[in-house]
mmCIF file with all atom_site columns, C-alpha atoms in Angstrom:
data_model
loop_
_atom_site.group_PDB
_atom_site.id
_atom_site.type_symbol
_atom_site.label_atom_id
_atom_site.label_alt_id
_atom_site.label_comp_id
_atom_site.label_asym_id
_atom_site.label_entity_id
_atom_site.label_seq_id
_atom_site.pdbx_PDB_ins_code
_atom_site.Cartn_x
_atom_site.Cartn_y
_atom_site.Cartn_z
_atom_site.occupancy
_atom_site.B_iso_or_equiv
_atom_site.pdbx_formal_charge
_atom_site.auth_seq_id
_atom_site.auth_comp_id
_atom_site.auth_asym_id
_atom_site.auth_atom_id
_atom_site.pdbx_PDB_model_num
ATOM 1   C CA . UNK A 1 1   ? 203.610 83.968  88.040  1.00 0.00 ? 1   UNK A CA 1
ATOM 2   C CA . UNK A 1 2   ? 203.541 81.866  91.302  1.00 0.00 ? 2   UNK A CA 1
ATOM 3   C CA . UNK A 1 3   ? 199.963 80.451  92.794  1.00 0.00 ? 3   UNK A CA 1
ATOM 4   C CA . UNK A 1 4   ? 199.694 83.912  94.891  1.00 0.00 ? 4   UNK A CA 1
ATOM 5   C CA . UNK A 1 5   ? 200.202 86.060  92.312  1.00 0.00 ? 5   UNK A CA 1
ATOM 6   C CA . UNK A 1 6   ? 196.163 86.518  92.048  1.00 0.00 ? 6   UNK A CA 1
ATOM 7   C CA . UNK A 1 7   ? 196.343 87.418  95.810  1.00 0.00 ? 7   UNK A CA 1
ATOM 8   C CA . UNK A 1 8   ? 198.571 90.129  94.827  1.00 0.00 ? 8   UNK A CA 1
ATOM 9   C CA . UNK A 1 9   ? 196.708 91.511  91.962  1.00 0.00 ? 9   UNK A CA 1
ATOM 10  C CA . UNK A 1 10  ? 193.476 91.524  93.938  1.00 0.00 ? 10  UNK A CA 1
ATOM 11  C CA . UNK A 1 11  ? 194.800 93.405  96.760  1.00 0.00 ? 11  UNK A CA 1
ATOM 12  C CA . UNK A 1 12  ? 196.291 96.044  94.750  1.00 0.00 ? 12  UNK A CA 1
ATOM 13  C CA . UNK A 1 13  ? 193.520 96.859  92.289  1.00 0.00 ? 13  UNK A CA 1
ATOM 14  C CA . UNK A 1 14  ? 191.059 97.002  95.300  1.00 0.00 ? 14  UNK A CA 1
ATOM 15  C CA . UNK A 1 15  ? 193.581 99.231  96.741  1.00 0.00 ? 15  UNK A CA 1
ATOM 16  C CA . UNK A 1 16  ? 194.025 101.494 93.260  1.00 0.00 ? 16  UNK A CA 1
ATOM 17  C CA . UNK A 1 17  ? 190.080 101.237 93.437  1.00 0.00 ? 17  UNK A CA 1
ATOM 18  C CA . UNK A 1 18  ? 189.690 102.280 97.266  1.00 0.00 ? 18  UNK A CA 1
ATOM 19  C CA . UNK A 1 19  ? 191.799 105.500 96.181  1.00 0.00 ? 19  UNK A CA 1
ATOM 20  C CA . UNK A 1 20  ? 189.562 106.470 93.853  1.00 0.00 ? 20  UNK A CA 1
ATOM 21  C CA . UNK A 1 21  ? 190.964 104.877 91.174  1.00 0.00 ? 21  UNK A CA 1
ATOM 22  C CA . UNK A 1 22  ? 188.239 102.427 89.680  1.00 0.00 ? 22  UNK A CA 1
ATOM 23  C CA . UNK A 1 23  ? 188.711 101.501 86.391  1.00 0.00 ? 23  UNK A CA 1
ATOM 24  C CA . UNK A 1 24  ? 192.380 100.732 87.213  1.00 0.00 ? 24  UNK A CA 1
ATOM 25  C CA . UNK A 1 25  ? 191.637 98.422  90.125  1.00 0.00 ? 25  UNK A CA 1
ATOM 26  C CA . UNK A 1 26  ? 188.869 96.905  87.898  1.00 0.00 ? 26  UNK A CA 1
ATOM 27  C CA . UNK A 1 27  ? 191.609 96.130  85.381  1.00 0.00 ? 27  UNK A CA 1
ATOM 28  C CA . UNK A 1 28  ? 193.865 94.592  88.103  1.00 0.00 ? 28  UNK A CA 1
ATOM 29  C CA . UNK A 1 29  ? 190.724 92.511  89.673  1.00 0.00 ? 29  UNK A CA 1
ATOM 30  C CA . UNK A 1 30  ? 189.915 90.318  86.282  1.00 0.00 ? 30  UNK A CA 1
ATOM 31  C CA . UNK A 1 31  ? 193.663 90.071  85.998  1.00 0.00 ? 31  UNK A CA 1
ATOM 32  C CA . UNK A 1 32  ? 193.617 88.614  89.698  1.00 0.00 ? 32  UNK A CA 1
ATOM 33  C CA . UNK A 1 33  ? 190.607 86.332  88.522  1.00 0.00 ? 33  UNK A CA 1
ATOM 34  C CA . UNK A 1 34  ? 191.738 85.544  85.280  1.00 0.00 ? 34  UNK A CA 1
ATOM 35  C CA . UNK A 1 35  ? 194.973 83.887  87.084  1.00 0.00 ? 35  UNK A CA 1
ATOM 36  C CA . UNK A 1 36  ? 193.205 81.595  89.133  1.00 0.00 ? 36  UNK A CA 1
ATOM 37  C CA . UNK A 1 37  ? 192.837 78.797  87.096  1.00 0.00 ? 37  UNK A CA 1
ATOM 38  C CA . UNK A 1 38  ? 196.144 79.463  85.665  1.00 0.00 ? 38  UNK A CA 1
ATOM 39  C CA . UNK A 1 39  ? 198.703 79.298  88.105  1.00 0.00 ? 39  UNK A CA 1
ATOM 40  C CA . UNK A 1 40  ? 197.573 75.793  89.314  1.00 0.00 ? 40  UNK A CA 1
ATOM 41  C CA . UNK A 1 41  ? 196.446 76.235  92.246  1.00 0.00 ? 41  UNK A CA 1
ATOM 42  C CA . UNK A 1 42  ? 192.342 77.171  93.551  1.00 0.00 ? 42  UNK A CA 1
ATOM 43  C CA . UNK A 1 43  ? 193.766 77.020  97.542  1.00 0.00 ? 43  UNK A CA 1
ATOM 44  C CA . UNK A 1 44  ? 193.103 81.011  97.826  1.00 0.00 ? 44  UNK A CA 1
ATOM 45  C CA . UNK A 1 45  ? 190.485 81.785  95.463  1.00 0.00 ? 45  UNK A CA 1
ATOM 46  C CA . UNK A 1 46  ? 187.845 82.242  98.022  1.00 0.00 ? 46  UNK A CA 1
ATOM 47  C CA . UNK A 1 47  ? 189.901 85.074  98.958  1.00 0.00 ? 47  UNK A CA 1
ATOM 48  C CA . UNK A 1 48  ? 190.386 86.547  95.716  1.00 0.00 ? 48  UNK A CA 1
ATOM 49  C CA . UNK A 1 49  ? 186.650 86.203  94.343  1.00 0.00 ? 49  UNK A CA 1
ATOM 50  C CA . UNK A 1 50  ? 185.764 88.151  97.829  1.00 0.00 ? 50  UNK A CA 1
ATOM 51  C CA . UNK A 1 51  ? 188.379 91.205  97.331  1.00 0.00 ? 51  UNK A CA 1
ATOM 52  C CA . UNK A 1 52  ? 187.484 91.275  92.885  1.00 0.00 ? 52  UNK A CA 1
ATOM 53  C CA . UNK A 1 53  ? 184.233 91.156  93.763  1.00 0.00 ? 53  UNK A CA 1
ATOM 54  C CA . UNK A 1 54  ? 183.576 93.928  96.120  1.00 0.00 ? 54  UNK A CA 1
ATOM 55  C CA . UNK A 1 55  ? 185.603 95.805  93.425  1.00 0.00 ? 55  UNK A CA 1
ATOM 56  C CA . UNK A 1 56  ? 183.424 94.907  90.589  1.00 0.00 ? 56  UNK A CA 1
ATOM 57  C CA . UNK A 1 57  ? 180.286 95.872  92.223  1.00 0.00 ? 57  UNK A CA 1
ATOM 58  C CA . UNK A 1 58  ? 181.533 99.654  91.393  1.00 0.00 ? 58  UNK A CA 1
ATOM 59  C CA . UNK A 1 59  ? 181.702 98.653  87.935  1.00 0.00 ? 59  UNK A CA 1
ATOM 60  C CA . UNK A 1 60  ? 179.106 95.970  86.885  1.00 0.00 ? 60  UNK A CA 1
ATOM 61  C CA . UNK A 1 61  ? 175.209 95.602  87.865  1.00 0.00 ? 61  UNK A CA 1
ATOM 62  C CA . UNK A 1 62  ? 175.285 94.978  91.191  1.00 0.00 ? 62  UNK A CA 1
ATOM 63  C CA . UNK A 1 63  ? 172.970 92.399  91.145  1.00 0.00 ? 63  UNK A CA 1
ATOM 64  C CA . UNK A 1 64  ? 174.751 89.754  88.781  1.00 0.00 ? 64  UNK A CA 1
ATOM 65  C CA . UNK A 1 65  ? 178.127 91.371  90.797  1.00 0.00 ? 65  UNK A CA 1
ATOM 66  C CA . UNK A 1 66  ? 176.913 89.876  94.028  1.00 0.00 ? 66  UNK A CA 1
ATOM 67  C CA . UNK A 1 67  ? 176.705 86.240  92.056  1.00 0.00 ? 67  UNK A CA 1
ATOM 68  C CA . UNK A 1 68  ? 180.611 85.912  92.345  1.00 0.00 ? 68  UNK A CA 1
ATOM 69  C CA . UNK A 1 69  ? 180.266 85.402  96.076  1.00 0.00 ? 69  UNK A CA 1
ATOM 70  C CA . UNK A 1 70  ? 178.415 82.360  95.599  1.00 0.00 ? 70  UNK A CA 1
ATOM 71  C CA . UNK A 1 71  ? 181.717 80.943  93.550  1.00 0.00 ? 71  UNK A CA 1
ATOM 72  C CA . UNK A 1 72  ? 183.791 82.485  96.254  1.00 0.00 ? 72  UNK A CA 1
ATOM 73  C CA . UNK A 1 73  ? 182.050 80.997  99.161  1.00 0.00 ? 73  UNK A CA 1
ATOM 74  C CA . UNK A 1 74  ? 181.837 77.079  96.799  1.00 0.00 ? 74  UNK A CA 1
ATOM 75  C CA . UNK A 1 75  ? 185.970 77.621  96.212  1.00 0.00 ? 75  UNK A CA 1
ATOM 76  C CA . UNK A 1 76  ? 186.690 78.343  100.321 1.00 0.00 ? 76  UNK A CA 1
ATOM 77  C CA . UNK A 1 77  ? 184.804 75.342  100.952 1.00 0.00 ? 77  UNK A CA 1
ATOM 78  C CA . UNK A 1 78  ? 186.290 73.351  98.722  1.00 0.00 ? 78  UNK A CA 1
ATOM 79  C CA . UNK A 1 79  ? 189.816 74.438  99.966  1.00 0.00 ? 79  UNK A CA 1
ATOM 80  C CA . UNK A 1 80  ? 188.622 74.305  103.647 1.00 0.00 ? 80  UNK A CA 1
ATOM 81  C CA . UNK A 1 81  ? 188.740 77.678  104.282 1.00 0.00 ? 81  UNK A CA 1
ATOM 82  C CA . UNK A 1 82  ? 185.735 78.627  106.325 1.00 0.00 ? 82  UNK A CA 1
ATOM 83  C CA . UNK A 1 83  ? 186.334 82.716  107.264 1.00 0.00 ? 83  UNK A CA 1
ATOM 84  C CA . UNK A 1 84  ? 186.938 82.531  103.405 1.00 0.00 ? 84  UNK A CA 1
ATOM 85  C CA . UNK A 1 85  ? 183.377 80.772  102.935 1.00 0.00 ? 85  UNK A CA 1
ATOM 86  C CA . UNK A 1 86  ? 181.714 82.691  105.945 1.00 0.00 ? 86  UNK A CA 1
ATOM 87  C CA . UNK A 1 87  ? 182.559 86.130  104.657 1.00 0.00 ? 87  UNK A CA 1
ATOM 88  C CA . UNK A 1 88  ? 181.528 85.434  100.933 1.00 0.00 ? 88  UNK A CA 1
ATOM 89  C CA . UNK A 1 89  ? 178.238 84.862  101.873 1.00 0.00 ? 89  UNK A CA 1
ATOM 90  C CA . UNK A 1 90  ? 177.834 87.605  104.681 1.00 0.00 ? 90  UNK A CA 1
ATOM 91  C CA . UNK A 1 91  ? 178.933 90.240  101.755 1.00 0.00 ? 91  UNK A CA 1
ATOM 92  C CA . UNK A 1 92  ? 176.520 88.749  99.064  1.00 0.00 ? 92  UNK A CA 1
ATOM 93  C CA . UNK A 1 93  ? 173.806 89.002  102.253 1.00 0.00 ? 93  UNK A CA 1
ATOM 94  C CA . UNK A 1 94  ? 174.351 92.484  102.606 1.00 0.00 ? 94  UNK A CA 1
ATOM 95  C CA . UNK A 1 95  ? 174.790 93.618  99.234  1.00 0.00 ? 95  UNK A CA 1
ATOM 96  C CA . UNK A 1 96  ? 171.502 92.076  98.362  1.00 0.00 ? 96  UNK A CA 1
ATOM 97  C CA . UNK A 1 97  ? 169.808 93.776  101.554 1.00 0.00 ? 97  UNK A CA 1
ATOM 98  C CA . UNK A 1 98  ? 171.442 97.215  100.099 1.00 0.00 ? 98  UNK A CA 1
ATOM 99  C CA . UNK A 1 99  ? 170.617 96.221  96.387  1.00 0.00 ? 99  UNK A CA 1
ATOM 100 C CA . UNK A 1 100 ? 166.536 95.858  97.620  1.00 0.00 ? 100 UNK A CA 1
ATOM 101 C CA . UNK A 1 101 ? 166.174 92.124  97.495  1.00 0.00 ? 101 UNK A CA 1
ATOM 102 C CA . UNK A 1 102 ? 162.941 90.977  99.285  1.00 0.00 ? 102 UNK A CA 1
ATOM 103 C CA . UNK A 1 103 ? 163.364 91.425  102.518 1.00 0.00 ? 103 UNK A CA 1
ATOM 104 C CA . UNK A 1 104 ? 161.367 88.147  104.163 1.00 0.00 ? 104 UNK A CA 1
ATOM 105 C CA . UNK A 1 105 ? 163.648 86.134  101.692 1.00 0.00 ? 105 UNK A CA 1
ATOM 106 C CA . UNK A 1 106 ? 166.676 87.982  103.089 1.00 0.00 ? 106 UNK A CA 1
ATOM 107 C CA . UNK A 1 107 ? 165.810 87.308  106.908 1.00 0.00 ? 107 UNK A CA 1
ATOM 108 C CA . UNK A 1 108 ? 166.037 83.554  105.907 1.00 0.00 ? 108 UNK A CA 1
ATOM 109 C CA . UNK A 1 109 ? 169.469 84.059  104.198 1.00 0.00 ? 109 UNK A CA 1
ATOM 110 C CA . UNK A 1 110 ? 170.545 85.883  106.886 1.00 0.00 ? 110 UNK A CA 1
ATOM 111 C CA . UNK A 1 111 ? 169.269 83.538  109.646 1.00 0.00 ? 111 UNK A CA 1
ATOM 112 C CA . UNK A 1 112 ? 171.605 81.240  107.629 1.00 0.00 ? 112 UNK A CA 1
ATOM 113 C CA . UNK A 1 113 ? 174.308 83.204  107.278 1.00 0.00 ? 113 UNK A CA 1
ATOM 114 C CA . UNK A 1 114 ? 173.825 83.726  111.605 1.00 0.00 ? 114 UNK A CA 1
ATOM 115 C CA . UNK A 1 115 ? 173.901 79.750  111.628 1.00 0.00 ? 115 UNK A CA 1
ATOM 116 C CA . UNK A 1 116 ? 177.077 79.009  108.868 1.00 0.00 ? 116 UNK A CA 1
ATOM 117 C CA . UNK A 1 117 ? 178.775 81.922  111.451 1.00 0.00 ? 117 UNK A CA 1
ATOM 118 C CA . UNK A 1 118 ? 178.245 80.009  115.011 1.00 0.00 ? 118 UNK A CA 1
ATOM 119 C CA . UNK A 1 119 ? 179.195 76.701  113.008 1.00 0.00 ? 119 UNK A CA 1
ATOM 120 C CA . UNK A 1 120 ? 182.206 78.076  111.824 1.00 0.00 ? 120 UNK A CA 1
ATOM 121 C CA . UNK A 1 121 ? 182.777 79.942  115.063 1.00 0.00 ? 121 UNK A CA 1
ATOM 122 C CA . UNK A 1 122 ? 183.060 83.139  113.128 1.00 0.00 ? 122 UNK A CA 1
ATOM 123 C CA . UNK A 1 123 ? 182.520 85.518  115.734 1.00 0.00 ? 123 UNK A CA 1
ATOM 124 C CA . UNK A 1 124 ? 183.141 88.802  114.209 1.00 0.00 ? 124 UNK A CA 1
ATOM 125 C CA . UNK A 1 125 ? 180.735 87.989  111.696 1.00 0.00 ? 125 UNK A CA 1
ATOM 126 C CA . UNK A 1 126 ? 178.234 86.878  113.188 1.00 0.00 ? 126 UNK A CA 1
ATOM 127 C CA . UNK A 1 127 ? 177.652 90.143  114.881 1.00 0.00 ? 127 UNK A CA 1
ATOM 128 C CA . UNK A 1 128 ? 177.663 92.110  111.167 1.00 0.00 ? 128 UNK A CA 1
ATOM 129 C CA . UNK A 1 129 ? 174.879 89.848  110.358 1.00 0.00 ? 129 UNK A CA 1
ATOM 130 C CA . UNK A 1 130 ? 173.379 89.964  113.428 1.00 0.00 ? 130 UNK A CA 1
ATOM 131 C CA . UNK A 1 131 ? 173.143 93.689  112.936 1.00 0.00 ? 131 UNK A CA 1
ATOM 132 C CA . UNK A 1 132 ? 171.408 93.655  109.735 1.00 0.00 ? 132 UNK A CA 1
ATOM 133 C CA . UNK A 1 133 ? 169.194 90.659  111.246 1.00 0.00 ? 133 UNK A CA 1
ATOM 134 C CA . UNK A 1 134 ? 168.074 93.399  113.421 1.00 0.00 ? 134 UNK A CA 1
ATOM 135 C CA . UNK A 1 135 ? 167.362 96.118  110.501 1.00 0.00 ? 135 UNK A CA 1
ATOM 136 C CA . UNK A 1 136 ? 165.644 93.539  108.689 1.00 0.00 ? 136 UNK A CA 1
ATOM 137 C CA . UNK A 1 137 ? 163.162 92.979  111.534 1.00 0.00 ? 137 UNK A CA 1
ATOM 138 C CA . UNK A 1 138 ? 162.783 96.519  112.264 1.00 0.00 ? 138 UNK A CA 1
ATOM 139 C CA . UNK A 1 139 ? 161.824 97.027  108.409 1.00 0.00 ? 139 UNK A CA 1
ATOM 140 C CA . UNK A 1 140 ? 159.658 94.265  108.288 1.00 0.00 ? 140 UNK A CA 1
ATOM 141 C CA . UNK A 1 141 ? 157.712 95.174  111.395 1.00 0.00 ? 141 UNK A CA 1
ATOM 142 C CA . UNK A 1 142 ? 158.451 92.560  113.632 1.00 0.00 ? 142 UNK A CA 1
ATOM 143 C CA . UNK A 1 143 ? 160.992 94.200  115.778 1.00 0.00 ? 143 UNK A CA 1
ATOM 144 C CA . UNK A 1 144 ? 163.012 91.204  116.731 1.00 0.00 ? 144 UNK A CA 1
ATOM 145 C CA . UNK A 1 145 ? 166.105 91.664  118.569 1.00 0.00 ? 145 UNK A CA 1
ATOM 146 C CA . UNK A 1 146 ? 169.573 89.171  117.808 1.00 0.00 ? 146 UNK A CA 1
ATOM 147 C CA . UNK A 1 147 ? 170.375 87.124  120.723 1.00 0.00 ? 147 UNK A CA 1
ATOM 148 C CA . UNK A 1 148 ? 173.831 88.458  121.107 1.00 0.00 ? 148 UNK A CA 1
ATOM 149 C CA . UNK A 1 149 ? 176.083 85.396  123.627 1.00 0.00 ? 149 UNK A CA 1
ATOM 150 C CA . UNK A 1 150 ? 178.732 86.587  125.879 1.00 0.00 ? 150 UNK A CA 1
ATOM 151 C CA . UNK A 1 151 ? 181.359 86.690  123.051 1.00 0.00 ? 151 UNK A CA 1
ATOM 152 C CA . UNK A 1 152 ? 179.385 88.735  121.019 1.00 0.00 ? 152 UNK A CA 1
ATOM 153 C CA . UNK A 1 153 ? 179.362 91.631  123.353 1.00 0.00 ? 153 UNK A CA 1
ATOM 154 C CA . UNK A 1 154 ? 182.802 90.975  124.000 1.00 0.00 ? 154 UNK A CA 1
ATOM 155 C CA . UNK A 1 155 ? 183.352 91.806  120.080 1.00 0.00 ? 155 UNK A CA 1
ATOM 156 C CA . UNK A 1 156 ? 181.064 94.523  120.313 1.00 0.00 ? 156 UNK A CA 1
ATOM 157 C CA . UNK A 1 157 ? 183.405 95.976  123.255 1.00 0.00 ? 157 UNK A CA 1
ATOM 158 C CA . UNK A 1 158 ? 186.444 95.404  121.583 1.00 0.00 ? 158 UNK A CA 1
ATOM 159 C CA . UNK A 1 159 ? 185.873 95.728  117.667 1.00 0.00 ? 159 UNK A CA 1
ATOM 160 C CA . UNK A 1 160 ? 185.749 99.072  116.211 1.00 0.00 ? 160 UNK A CA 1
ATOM 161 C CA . UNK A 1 161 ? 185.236 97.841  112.768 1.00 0.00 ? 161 UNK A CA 1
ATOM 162 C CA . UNK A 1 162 ? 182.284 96.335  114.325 1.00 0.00 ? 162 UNK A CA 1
ATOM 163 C CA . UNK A 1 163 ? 181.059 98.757  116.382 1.00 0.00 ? 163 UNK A CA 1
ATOM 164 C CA . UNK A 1 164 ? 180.922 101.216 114.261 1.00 0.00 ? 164 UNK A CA 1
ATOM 165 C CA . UNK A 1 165 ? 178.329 98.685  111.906 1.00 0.00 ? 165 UNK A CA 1
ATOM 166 C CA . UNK A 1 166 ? 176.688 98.821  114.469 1.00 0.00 ? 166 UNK A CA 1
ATOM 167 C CA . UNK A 1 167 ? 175.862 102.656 115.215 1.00 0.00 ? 167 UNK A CA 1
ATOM 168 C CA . UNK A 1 168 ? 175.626 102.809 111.453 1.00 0.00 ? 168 UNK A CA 1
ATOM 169 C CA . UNK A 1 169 ? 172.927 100.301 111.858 1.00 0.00 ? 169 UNK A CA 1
ATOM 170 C CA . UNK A 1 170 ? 171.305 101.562 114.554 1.00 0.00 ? 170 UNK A CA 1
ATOM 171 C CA . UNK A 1 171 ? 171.550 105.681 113.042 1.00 0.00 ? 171 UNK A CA 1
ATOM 172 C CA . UNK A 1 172 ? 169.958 103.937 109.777 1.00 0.00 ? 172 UNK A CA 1
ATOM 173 C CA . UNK A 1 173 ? 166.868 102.655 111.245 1.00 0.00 ? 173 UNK A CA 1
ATOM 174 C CA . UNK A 1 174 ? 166.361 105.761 113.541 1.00 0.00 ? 174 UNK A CA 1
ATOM 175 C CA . UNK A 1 175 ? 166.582 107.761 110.182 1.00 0.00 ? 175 UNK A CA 1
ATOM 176 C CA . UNK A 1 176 ? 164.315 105.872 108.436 1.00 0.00 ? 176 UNK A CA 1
ATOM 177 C CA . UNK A 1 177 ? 161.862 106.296 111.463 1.00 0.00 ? 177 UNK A CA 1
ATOM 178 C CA . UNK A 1 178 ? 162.545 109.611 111.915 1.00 0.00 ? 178 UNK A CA 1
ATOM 179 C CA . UNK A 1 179 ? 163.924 109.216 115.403 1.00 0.00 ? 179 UNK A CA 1
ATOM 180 C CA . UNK A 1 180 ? 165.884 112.498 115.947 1.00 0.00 ? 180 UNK A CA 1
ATOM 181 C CA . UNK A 1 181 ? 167.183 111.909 118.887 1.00 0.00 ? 181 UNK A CA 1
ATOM 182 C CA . UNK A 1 182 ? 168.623 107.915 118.498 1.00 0.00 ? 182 UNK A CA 1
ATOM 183 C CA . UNK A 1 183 ? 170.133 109.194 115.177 1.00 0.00 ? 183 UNK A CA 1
ATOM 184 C CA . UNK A 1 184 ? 171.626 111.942 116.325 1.00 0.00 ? 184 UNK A CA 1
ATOM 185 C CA . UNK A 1 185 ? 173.258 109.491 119.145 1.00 0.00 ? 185 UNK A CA 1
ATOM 186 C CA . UNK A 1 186 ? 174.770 107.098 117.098 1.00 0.00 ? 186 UNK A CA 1
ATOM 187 C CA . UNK A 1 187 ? 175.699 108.989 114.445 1.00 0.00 ? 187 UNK A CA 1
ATOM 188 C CA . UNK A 1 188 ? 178.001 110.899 116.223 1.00 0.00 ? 188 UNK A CA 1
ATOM 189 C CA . UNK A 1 189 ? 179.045 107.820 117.684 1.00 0.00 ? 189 UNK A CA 1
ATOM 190 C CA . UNK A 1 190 ? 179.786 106.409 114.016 1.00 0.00 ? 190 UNK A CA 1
ATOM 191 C CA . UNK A 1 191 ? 181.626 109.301 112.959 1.00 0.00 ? 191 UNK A CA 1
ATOM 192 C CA . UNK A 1 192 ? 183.673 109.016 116.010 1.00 0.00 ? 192 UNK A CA 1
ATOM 193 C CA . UNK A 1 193 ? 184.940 105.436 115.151 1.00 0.00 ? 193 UNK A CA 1
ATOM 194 C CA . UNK A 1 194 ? 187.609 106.324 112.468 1.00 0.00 ? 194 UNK A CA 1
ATOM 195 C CA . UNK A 1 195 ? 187.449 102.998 109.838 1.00 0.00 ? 195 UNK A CA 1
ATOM 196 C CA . UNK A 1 196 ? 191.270 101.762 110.214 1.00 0.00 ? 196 UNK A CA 1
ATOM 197 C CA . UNK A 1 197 ? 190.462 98.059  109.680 1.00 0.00 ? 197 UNK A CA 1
ATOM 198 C CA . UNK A 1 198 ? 190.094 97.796  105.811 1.00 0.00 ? 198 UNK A CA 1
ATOM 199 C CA . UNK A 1 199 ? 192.712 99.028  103.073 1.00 0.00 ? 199 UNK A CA 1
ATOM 200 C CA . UNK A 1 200 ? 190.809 97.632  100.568 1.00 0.00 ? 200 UNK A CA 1
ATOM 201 C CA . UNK A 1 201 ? 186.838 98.721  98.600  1.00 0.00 ? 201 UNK A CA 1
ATOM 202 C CA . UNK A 1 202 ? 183.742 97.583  99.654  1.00 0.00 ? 202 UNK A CA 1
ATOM 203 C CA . UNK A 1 203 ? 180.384 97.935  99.183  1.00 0.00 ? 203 UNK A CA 1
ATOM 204 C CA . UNK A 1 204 ? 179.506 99.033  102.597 1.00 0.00 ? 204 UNK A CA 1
ATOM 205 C CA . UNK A 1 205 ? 181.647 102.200 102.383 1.00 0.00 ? 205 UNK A CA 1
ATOM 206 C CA . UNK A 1 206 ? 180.030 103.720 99.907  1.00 0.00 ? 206 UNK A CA 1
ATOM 207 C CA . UNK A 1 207 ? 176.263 102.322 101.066 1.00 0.00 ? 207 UNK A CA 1
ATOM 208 C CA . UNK A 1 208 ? 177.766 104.283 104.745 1.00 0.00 ? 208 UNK A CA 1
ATOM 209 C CA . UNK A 1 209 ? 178.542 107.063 102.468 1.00 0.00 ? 209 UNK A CA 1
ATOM 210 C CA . UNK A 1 210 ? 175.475 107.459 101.123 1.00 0.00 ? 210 UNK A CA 1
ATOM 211 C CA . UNK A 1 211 ? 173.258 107.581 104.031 1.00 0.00 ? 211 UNK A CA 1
ATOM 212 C CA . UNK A 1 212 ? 175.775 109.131 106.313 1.00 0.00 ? 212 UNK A CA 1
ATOM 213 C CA . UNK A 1 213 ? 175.096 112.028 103.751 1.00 0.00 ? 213 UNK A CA 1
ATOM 214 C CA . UNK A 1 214 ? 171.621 111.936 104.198 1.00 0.00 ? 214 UNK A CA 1
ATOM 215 C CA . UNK A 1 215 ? 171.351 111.749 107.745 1.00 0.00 ? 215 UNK A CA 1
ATOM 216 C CA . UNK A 1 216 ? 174.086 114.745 107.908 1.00 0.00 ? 216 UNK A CA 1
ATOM 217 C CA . UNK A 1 217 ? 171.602 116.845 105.471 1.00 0.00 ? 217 UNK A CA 1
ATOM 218 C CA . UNK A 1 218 ? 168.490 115.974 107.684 1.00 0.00 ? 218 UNK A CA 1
ATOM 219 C CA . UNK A 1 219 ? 170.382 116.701 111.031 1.00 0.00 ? 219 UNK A CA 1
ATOM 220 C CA . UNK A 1 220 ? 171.421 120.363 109.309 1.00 0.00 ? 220 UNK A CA 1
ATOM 221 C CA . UNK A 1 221 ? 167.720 121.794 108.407 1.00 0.00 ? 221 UNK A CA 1
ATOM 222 C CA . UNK A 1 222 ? 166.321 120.443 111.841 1.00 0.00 ? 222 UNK A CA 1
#
């Protein structure tokens, strides 16, 4: 085993587990984790506690799942790896948004996450946030919209993996308003945007899944 080999391992059980093949990739993922202290060498475990731990949300409670991303994000750090750090946190923000967590506690983690983004000039990220930011306030009541810079709607322009959060975002709140007409619009918009970023599981494809479905059922009996 060399100090990558968990790299390896995580990547190919979140694989097995993107094809449908769960308990597999779960078997792969604690291998991955169960290497890291093993093979001397904690430089890239802030990537492998991201990829095993959007794998073992399928598996475990989601809840005490999400925990991992806090070890994740503490390991990047340590090893200076800031997308690493940045993206640990974003996922634990939006599995906790998914998983019901209060939602005026999770505009202040995600107002954080927004700020760890622009210090780490995460761009990319910042907009995913920024687009549950903007659900949040919607569900809360207070309708707030993200400040989006130059940049950011240059990555909006150019991203598809992030423009297609974003109709997803956008179709989600018009749903759960029942605004035909705005879900209708970026639905199809979403569905357009074929998801060729990611090989590997996360919780936000089966979370689209879900309400994807429900939004297609709603749009069929109007």
């Amino acid at each position: 085993m060399s100090p990558v080999s968990p790299i390896g391992f995580a990547y190919y059980g979140s694989y097995l587990a993107k094809q449908g093949n769960i308990n597999e990739g779960y078997h792969y993922v604690k291998l991955a984790l169960s290497l890291l202290d093993k093979v001397g060498s904690r430089e890239n475990a802030g990537v492998v506690i991201f990829v095993c731990t959007q794998v073992k949300i399928y598996v475990e409670p989601l809840q005490a799942a999400l925990e991992y991303h806090h070890e994740g994000y503490a390991a990047a750090m340590a090893s200076g790896d800031s997308s690493q750090a940045v993206i640990n946190t974003l996922l634990n923000c939006i599995g906790s948004f998914f998983a019901g967590a209060n939602l005026q506690r999770m505009e202040d983690l995600f107002a954080d996450t927004v700020k760890l983004c622009e210090e780490r000039h995460q761009l990319n990220y910042k907009f995913q946030a920024q687009q549950v930011q903007r659900s949040l306030s919607k569900l809360i009541g207070t309708g707030k919209e993200p400040k989006h810079s130059s940049e950011g709607r240059d990555v909006l322009a150019s991203n598809s993996s992030v423009l297609r959060s974003y109709h997803y975002h956008t179709a989600y709140i018009s749903f759960i308003f029942r605004s035909y007409d705005d879900t209708i619009e970026n639905i199809e918009k979403y569905f357009a945007l074929q998801e060729n970023t990611w090989g590997i599981l996360f919780l936000a494809q089966a979370v689209h899944a879900f309400h994807t479905g429900l939004i297609s059922f709603w749009v069929a009996r109007k």
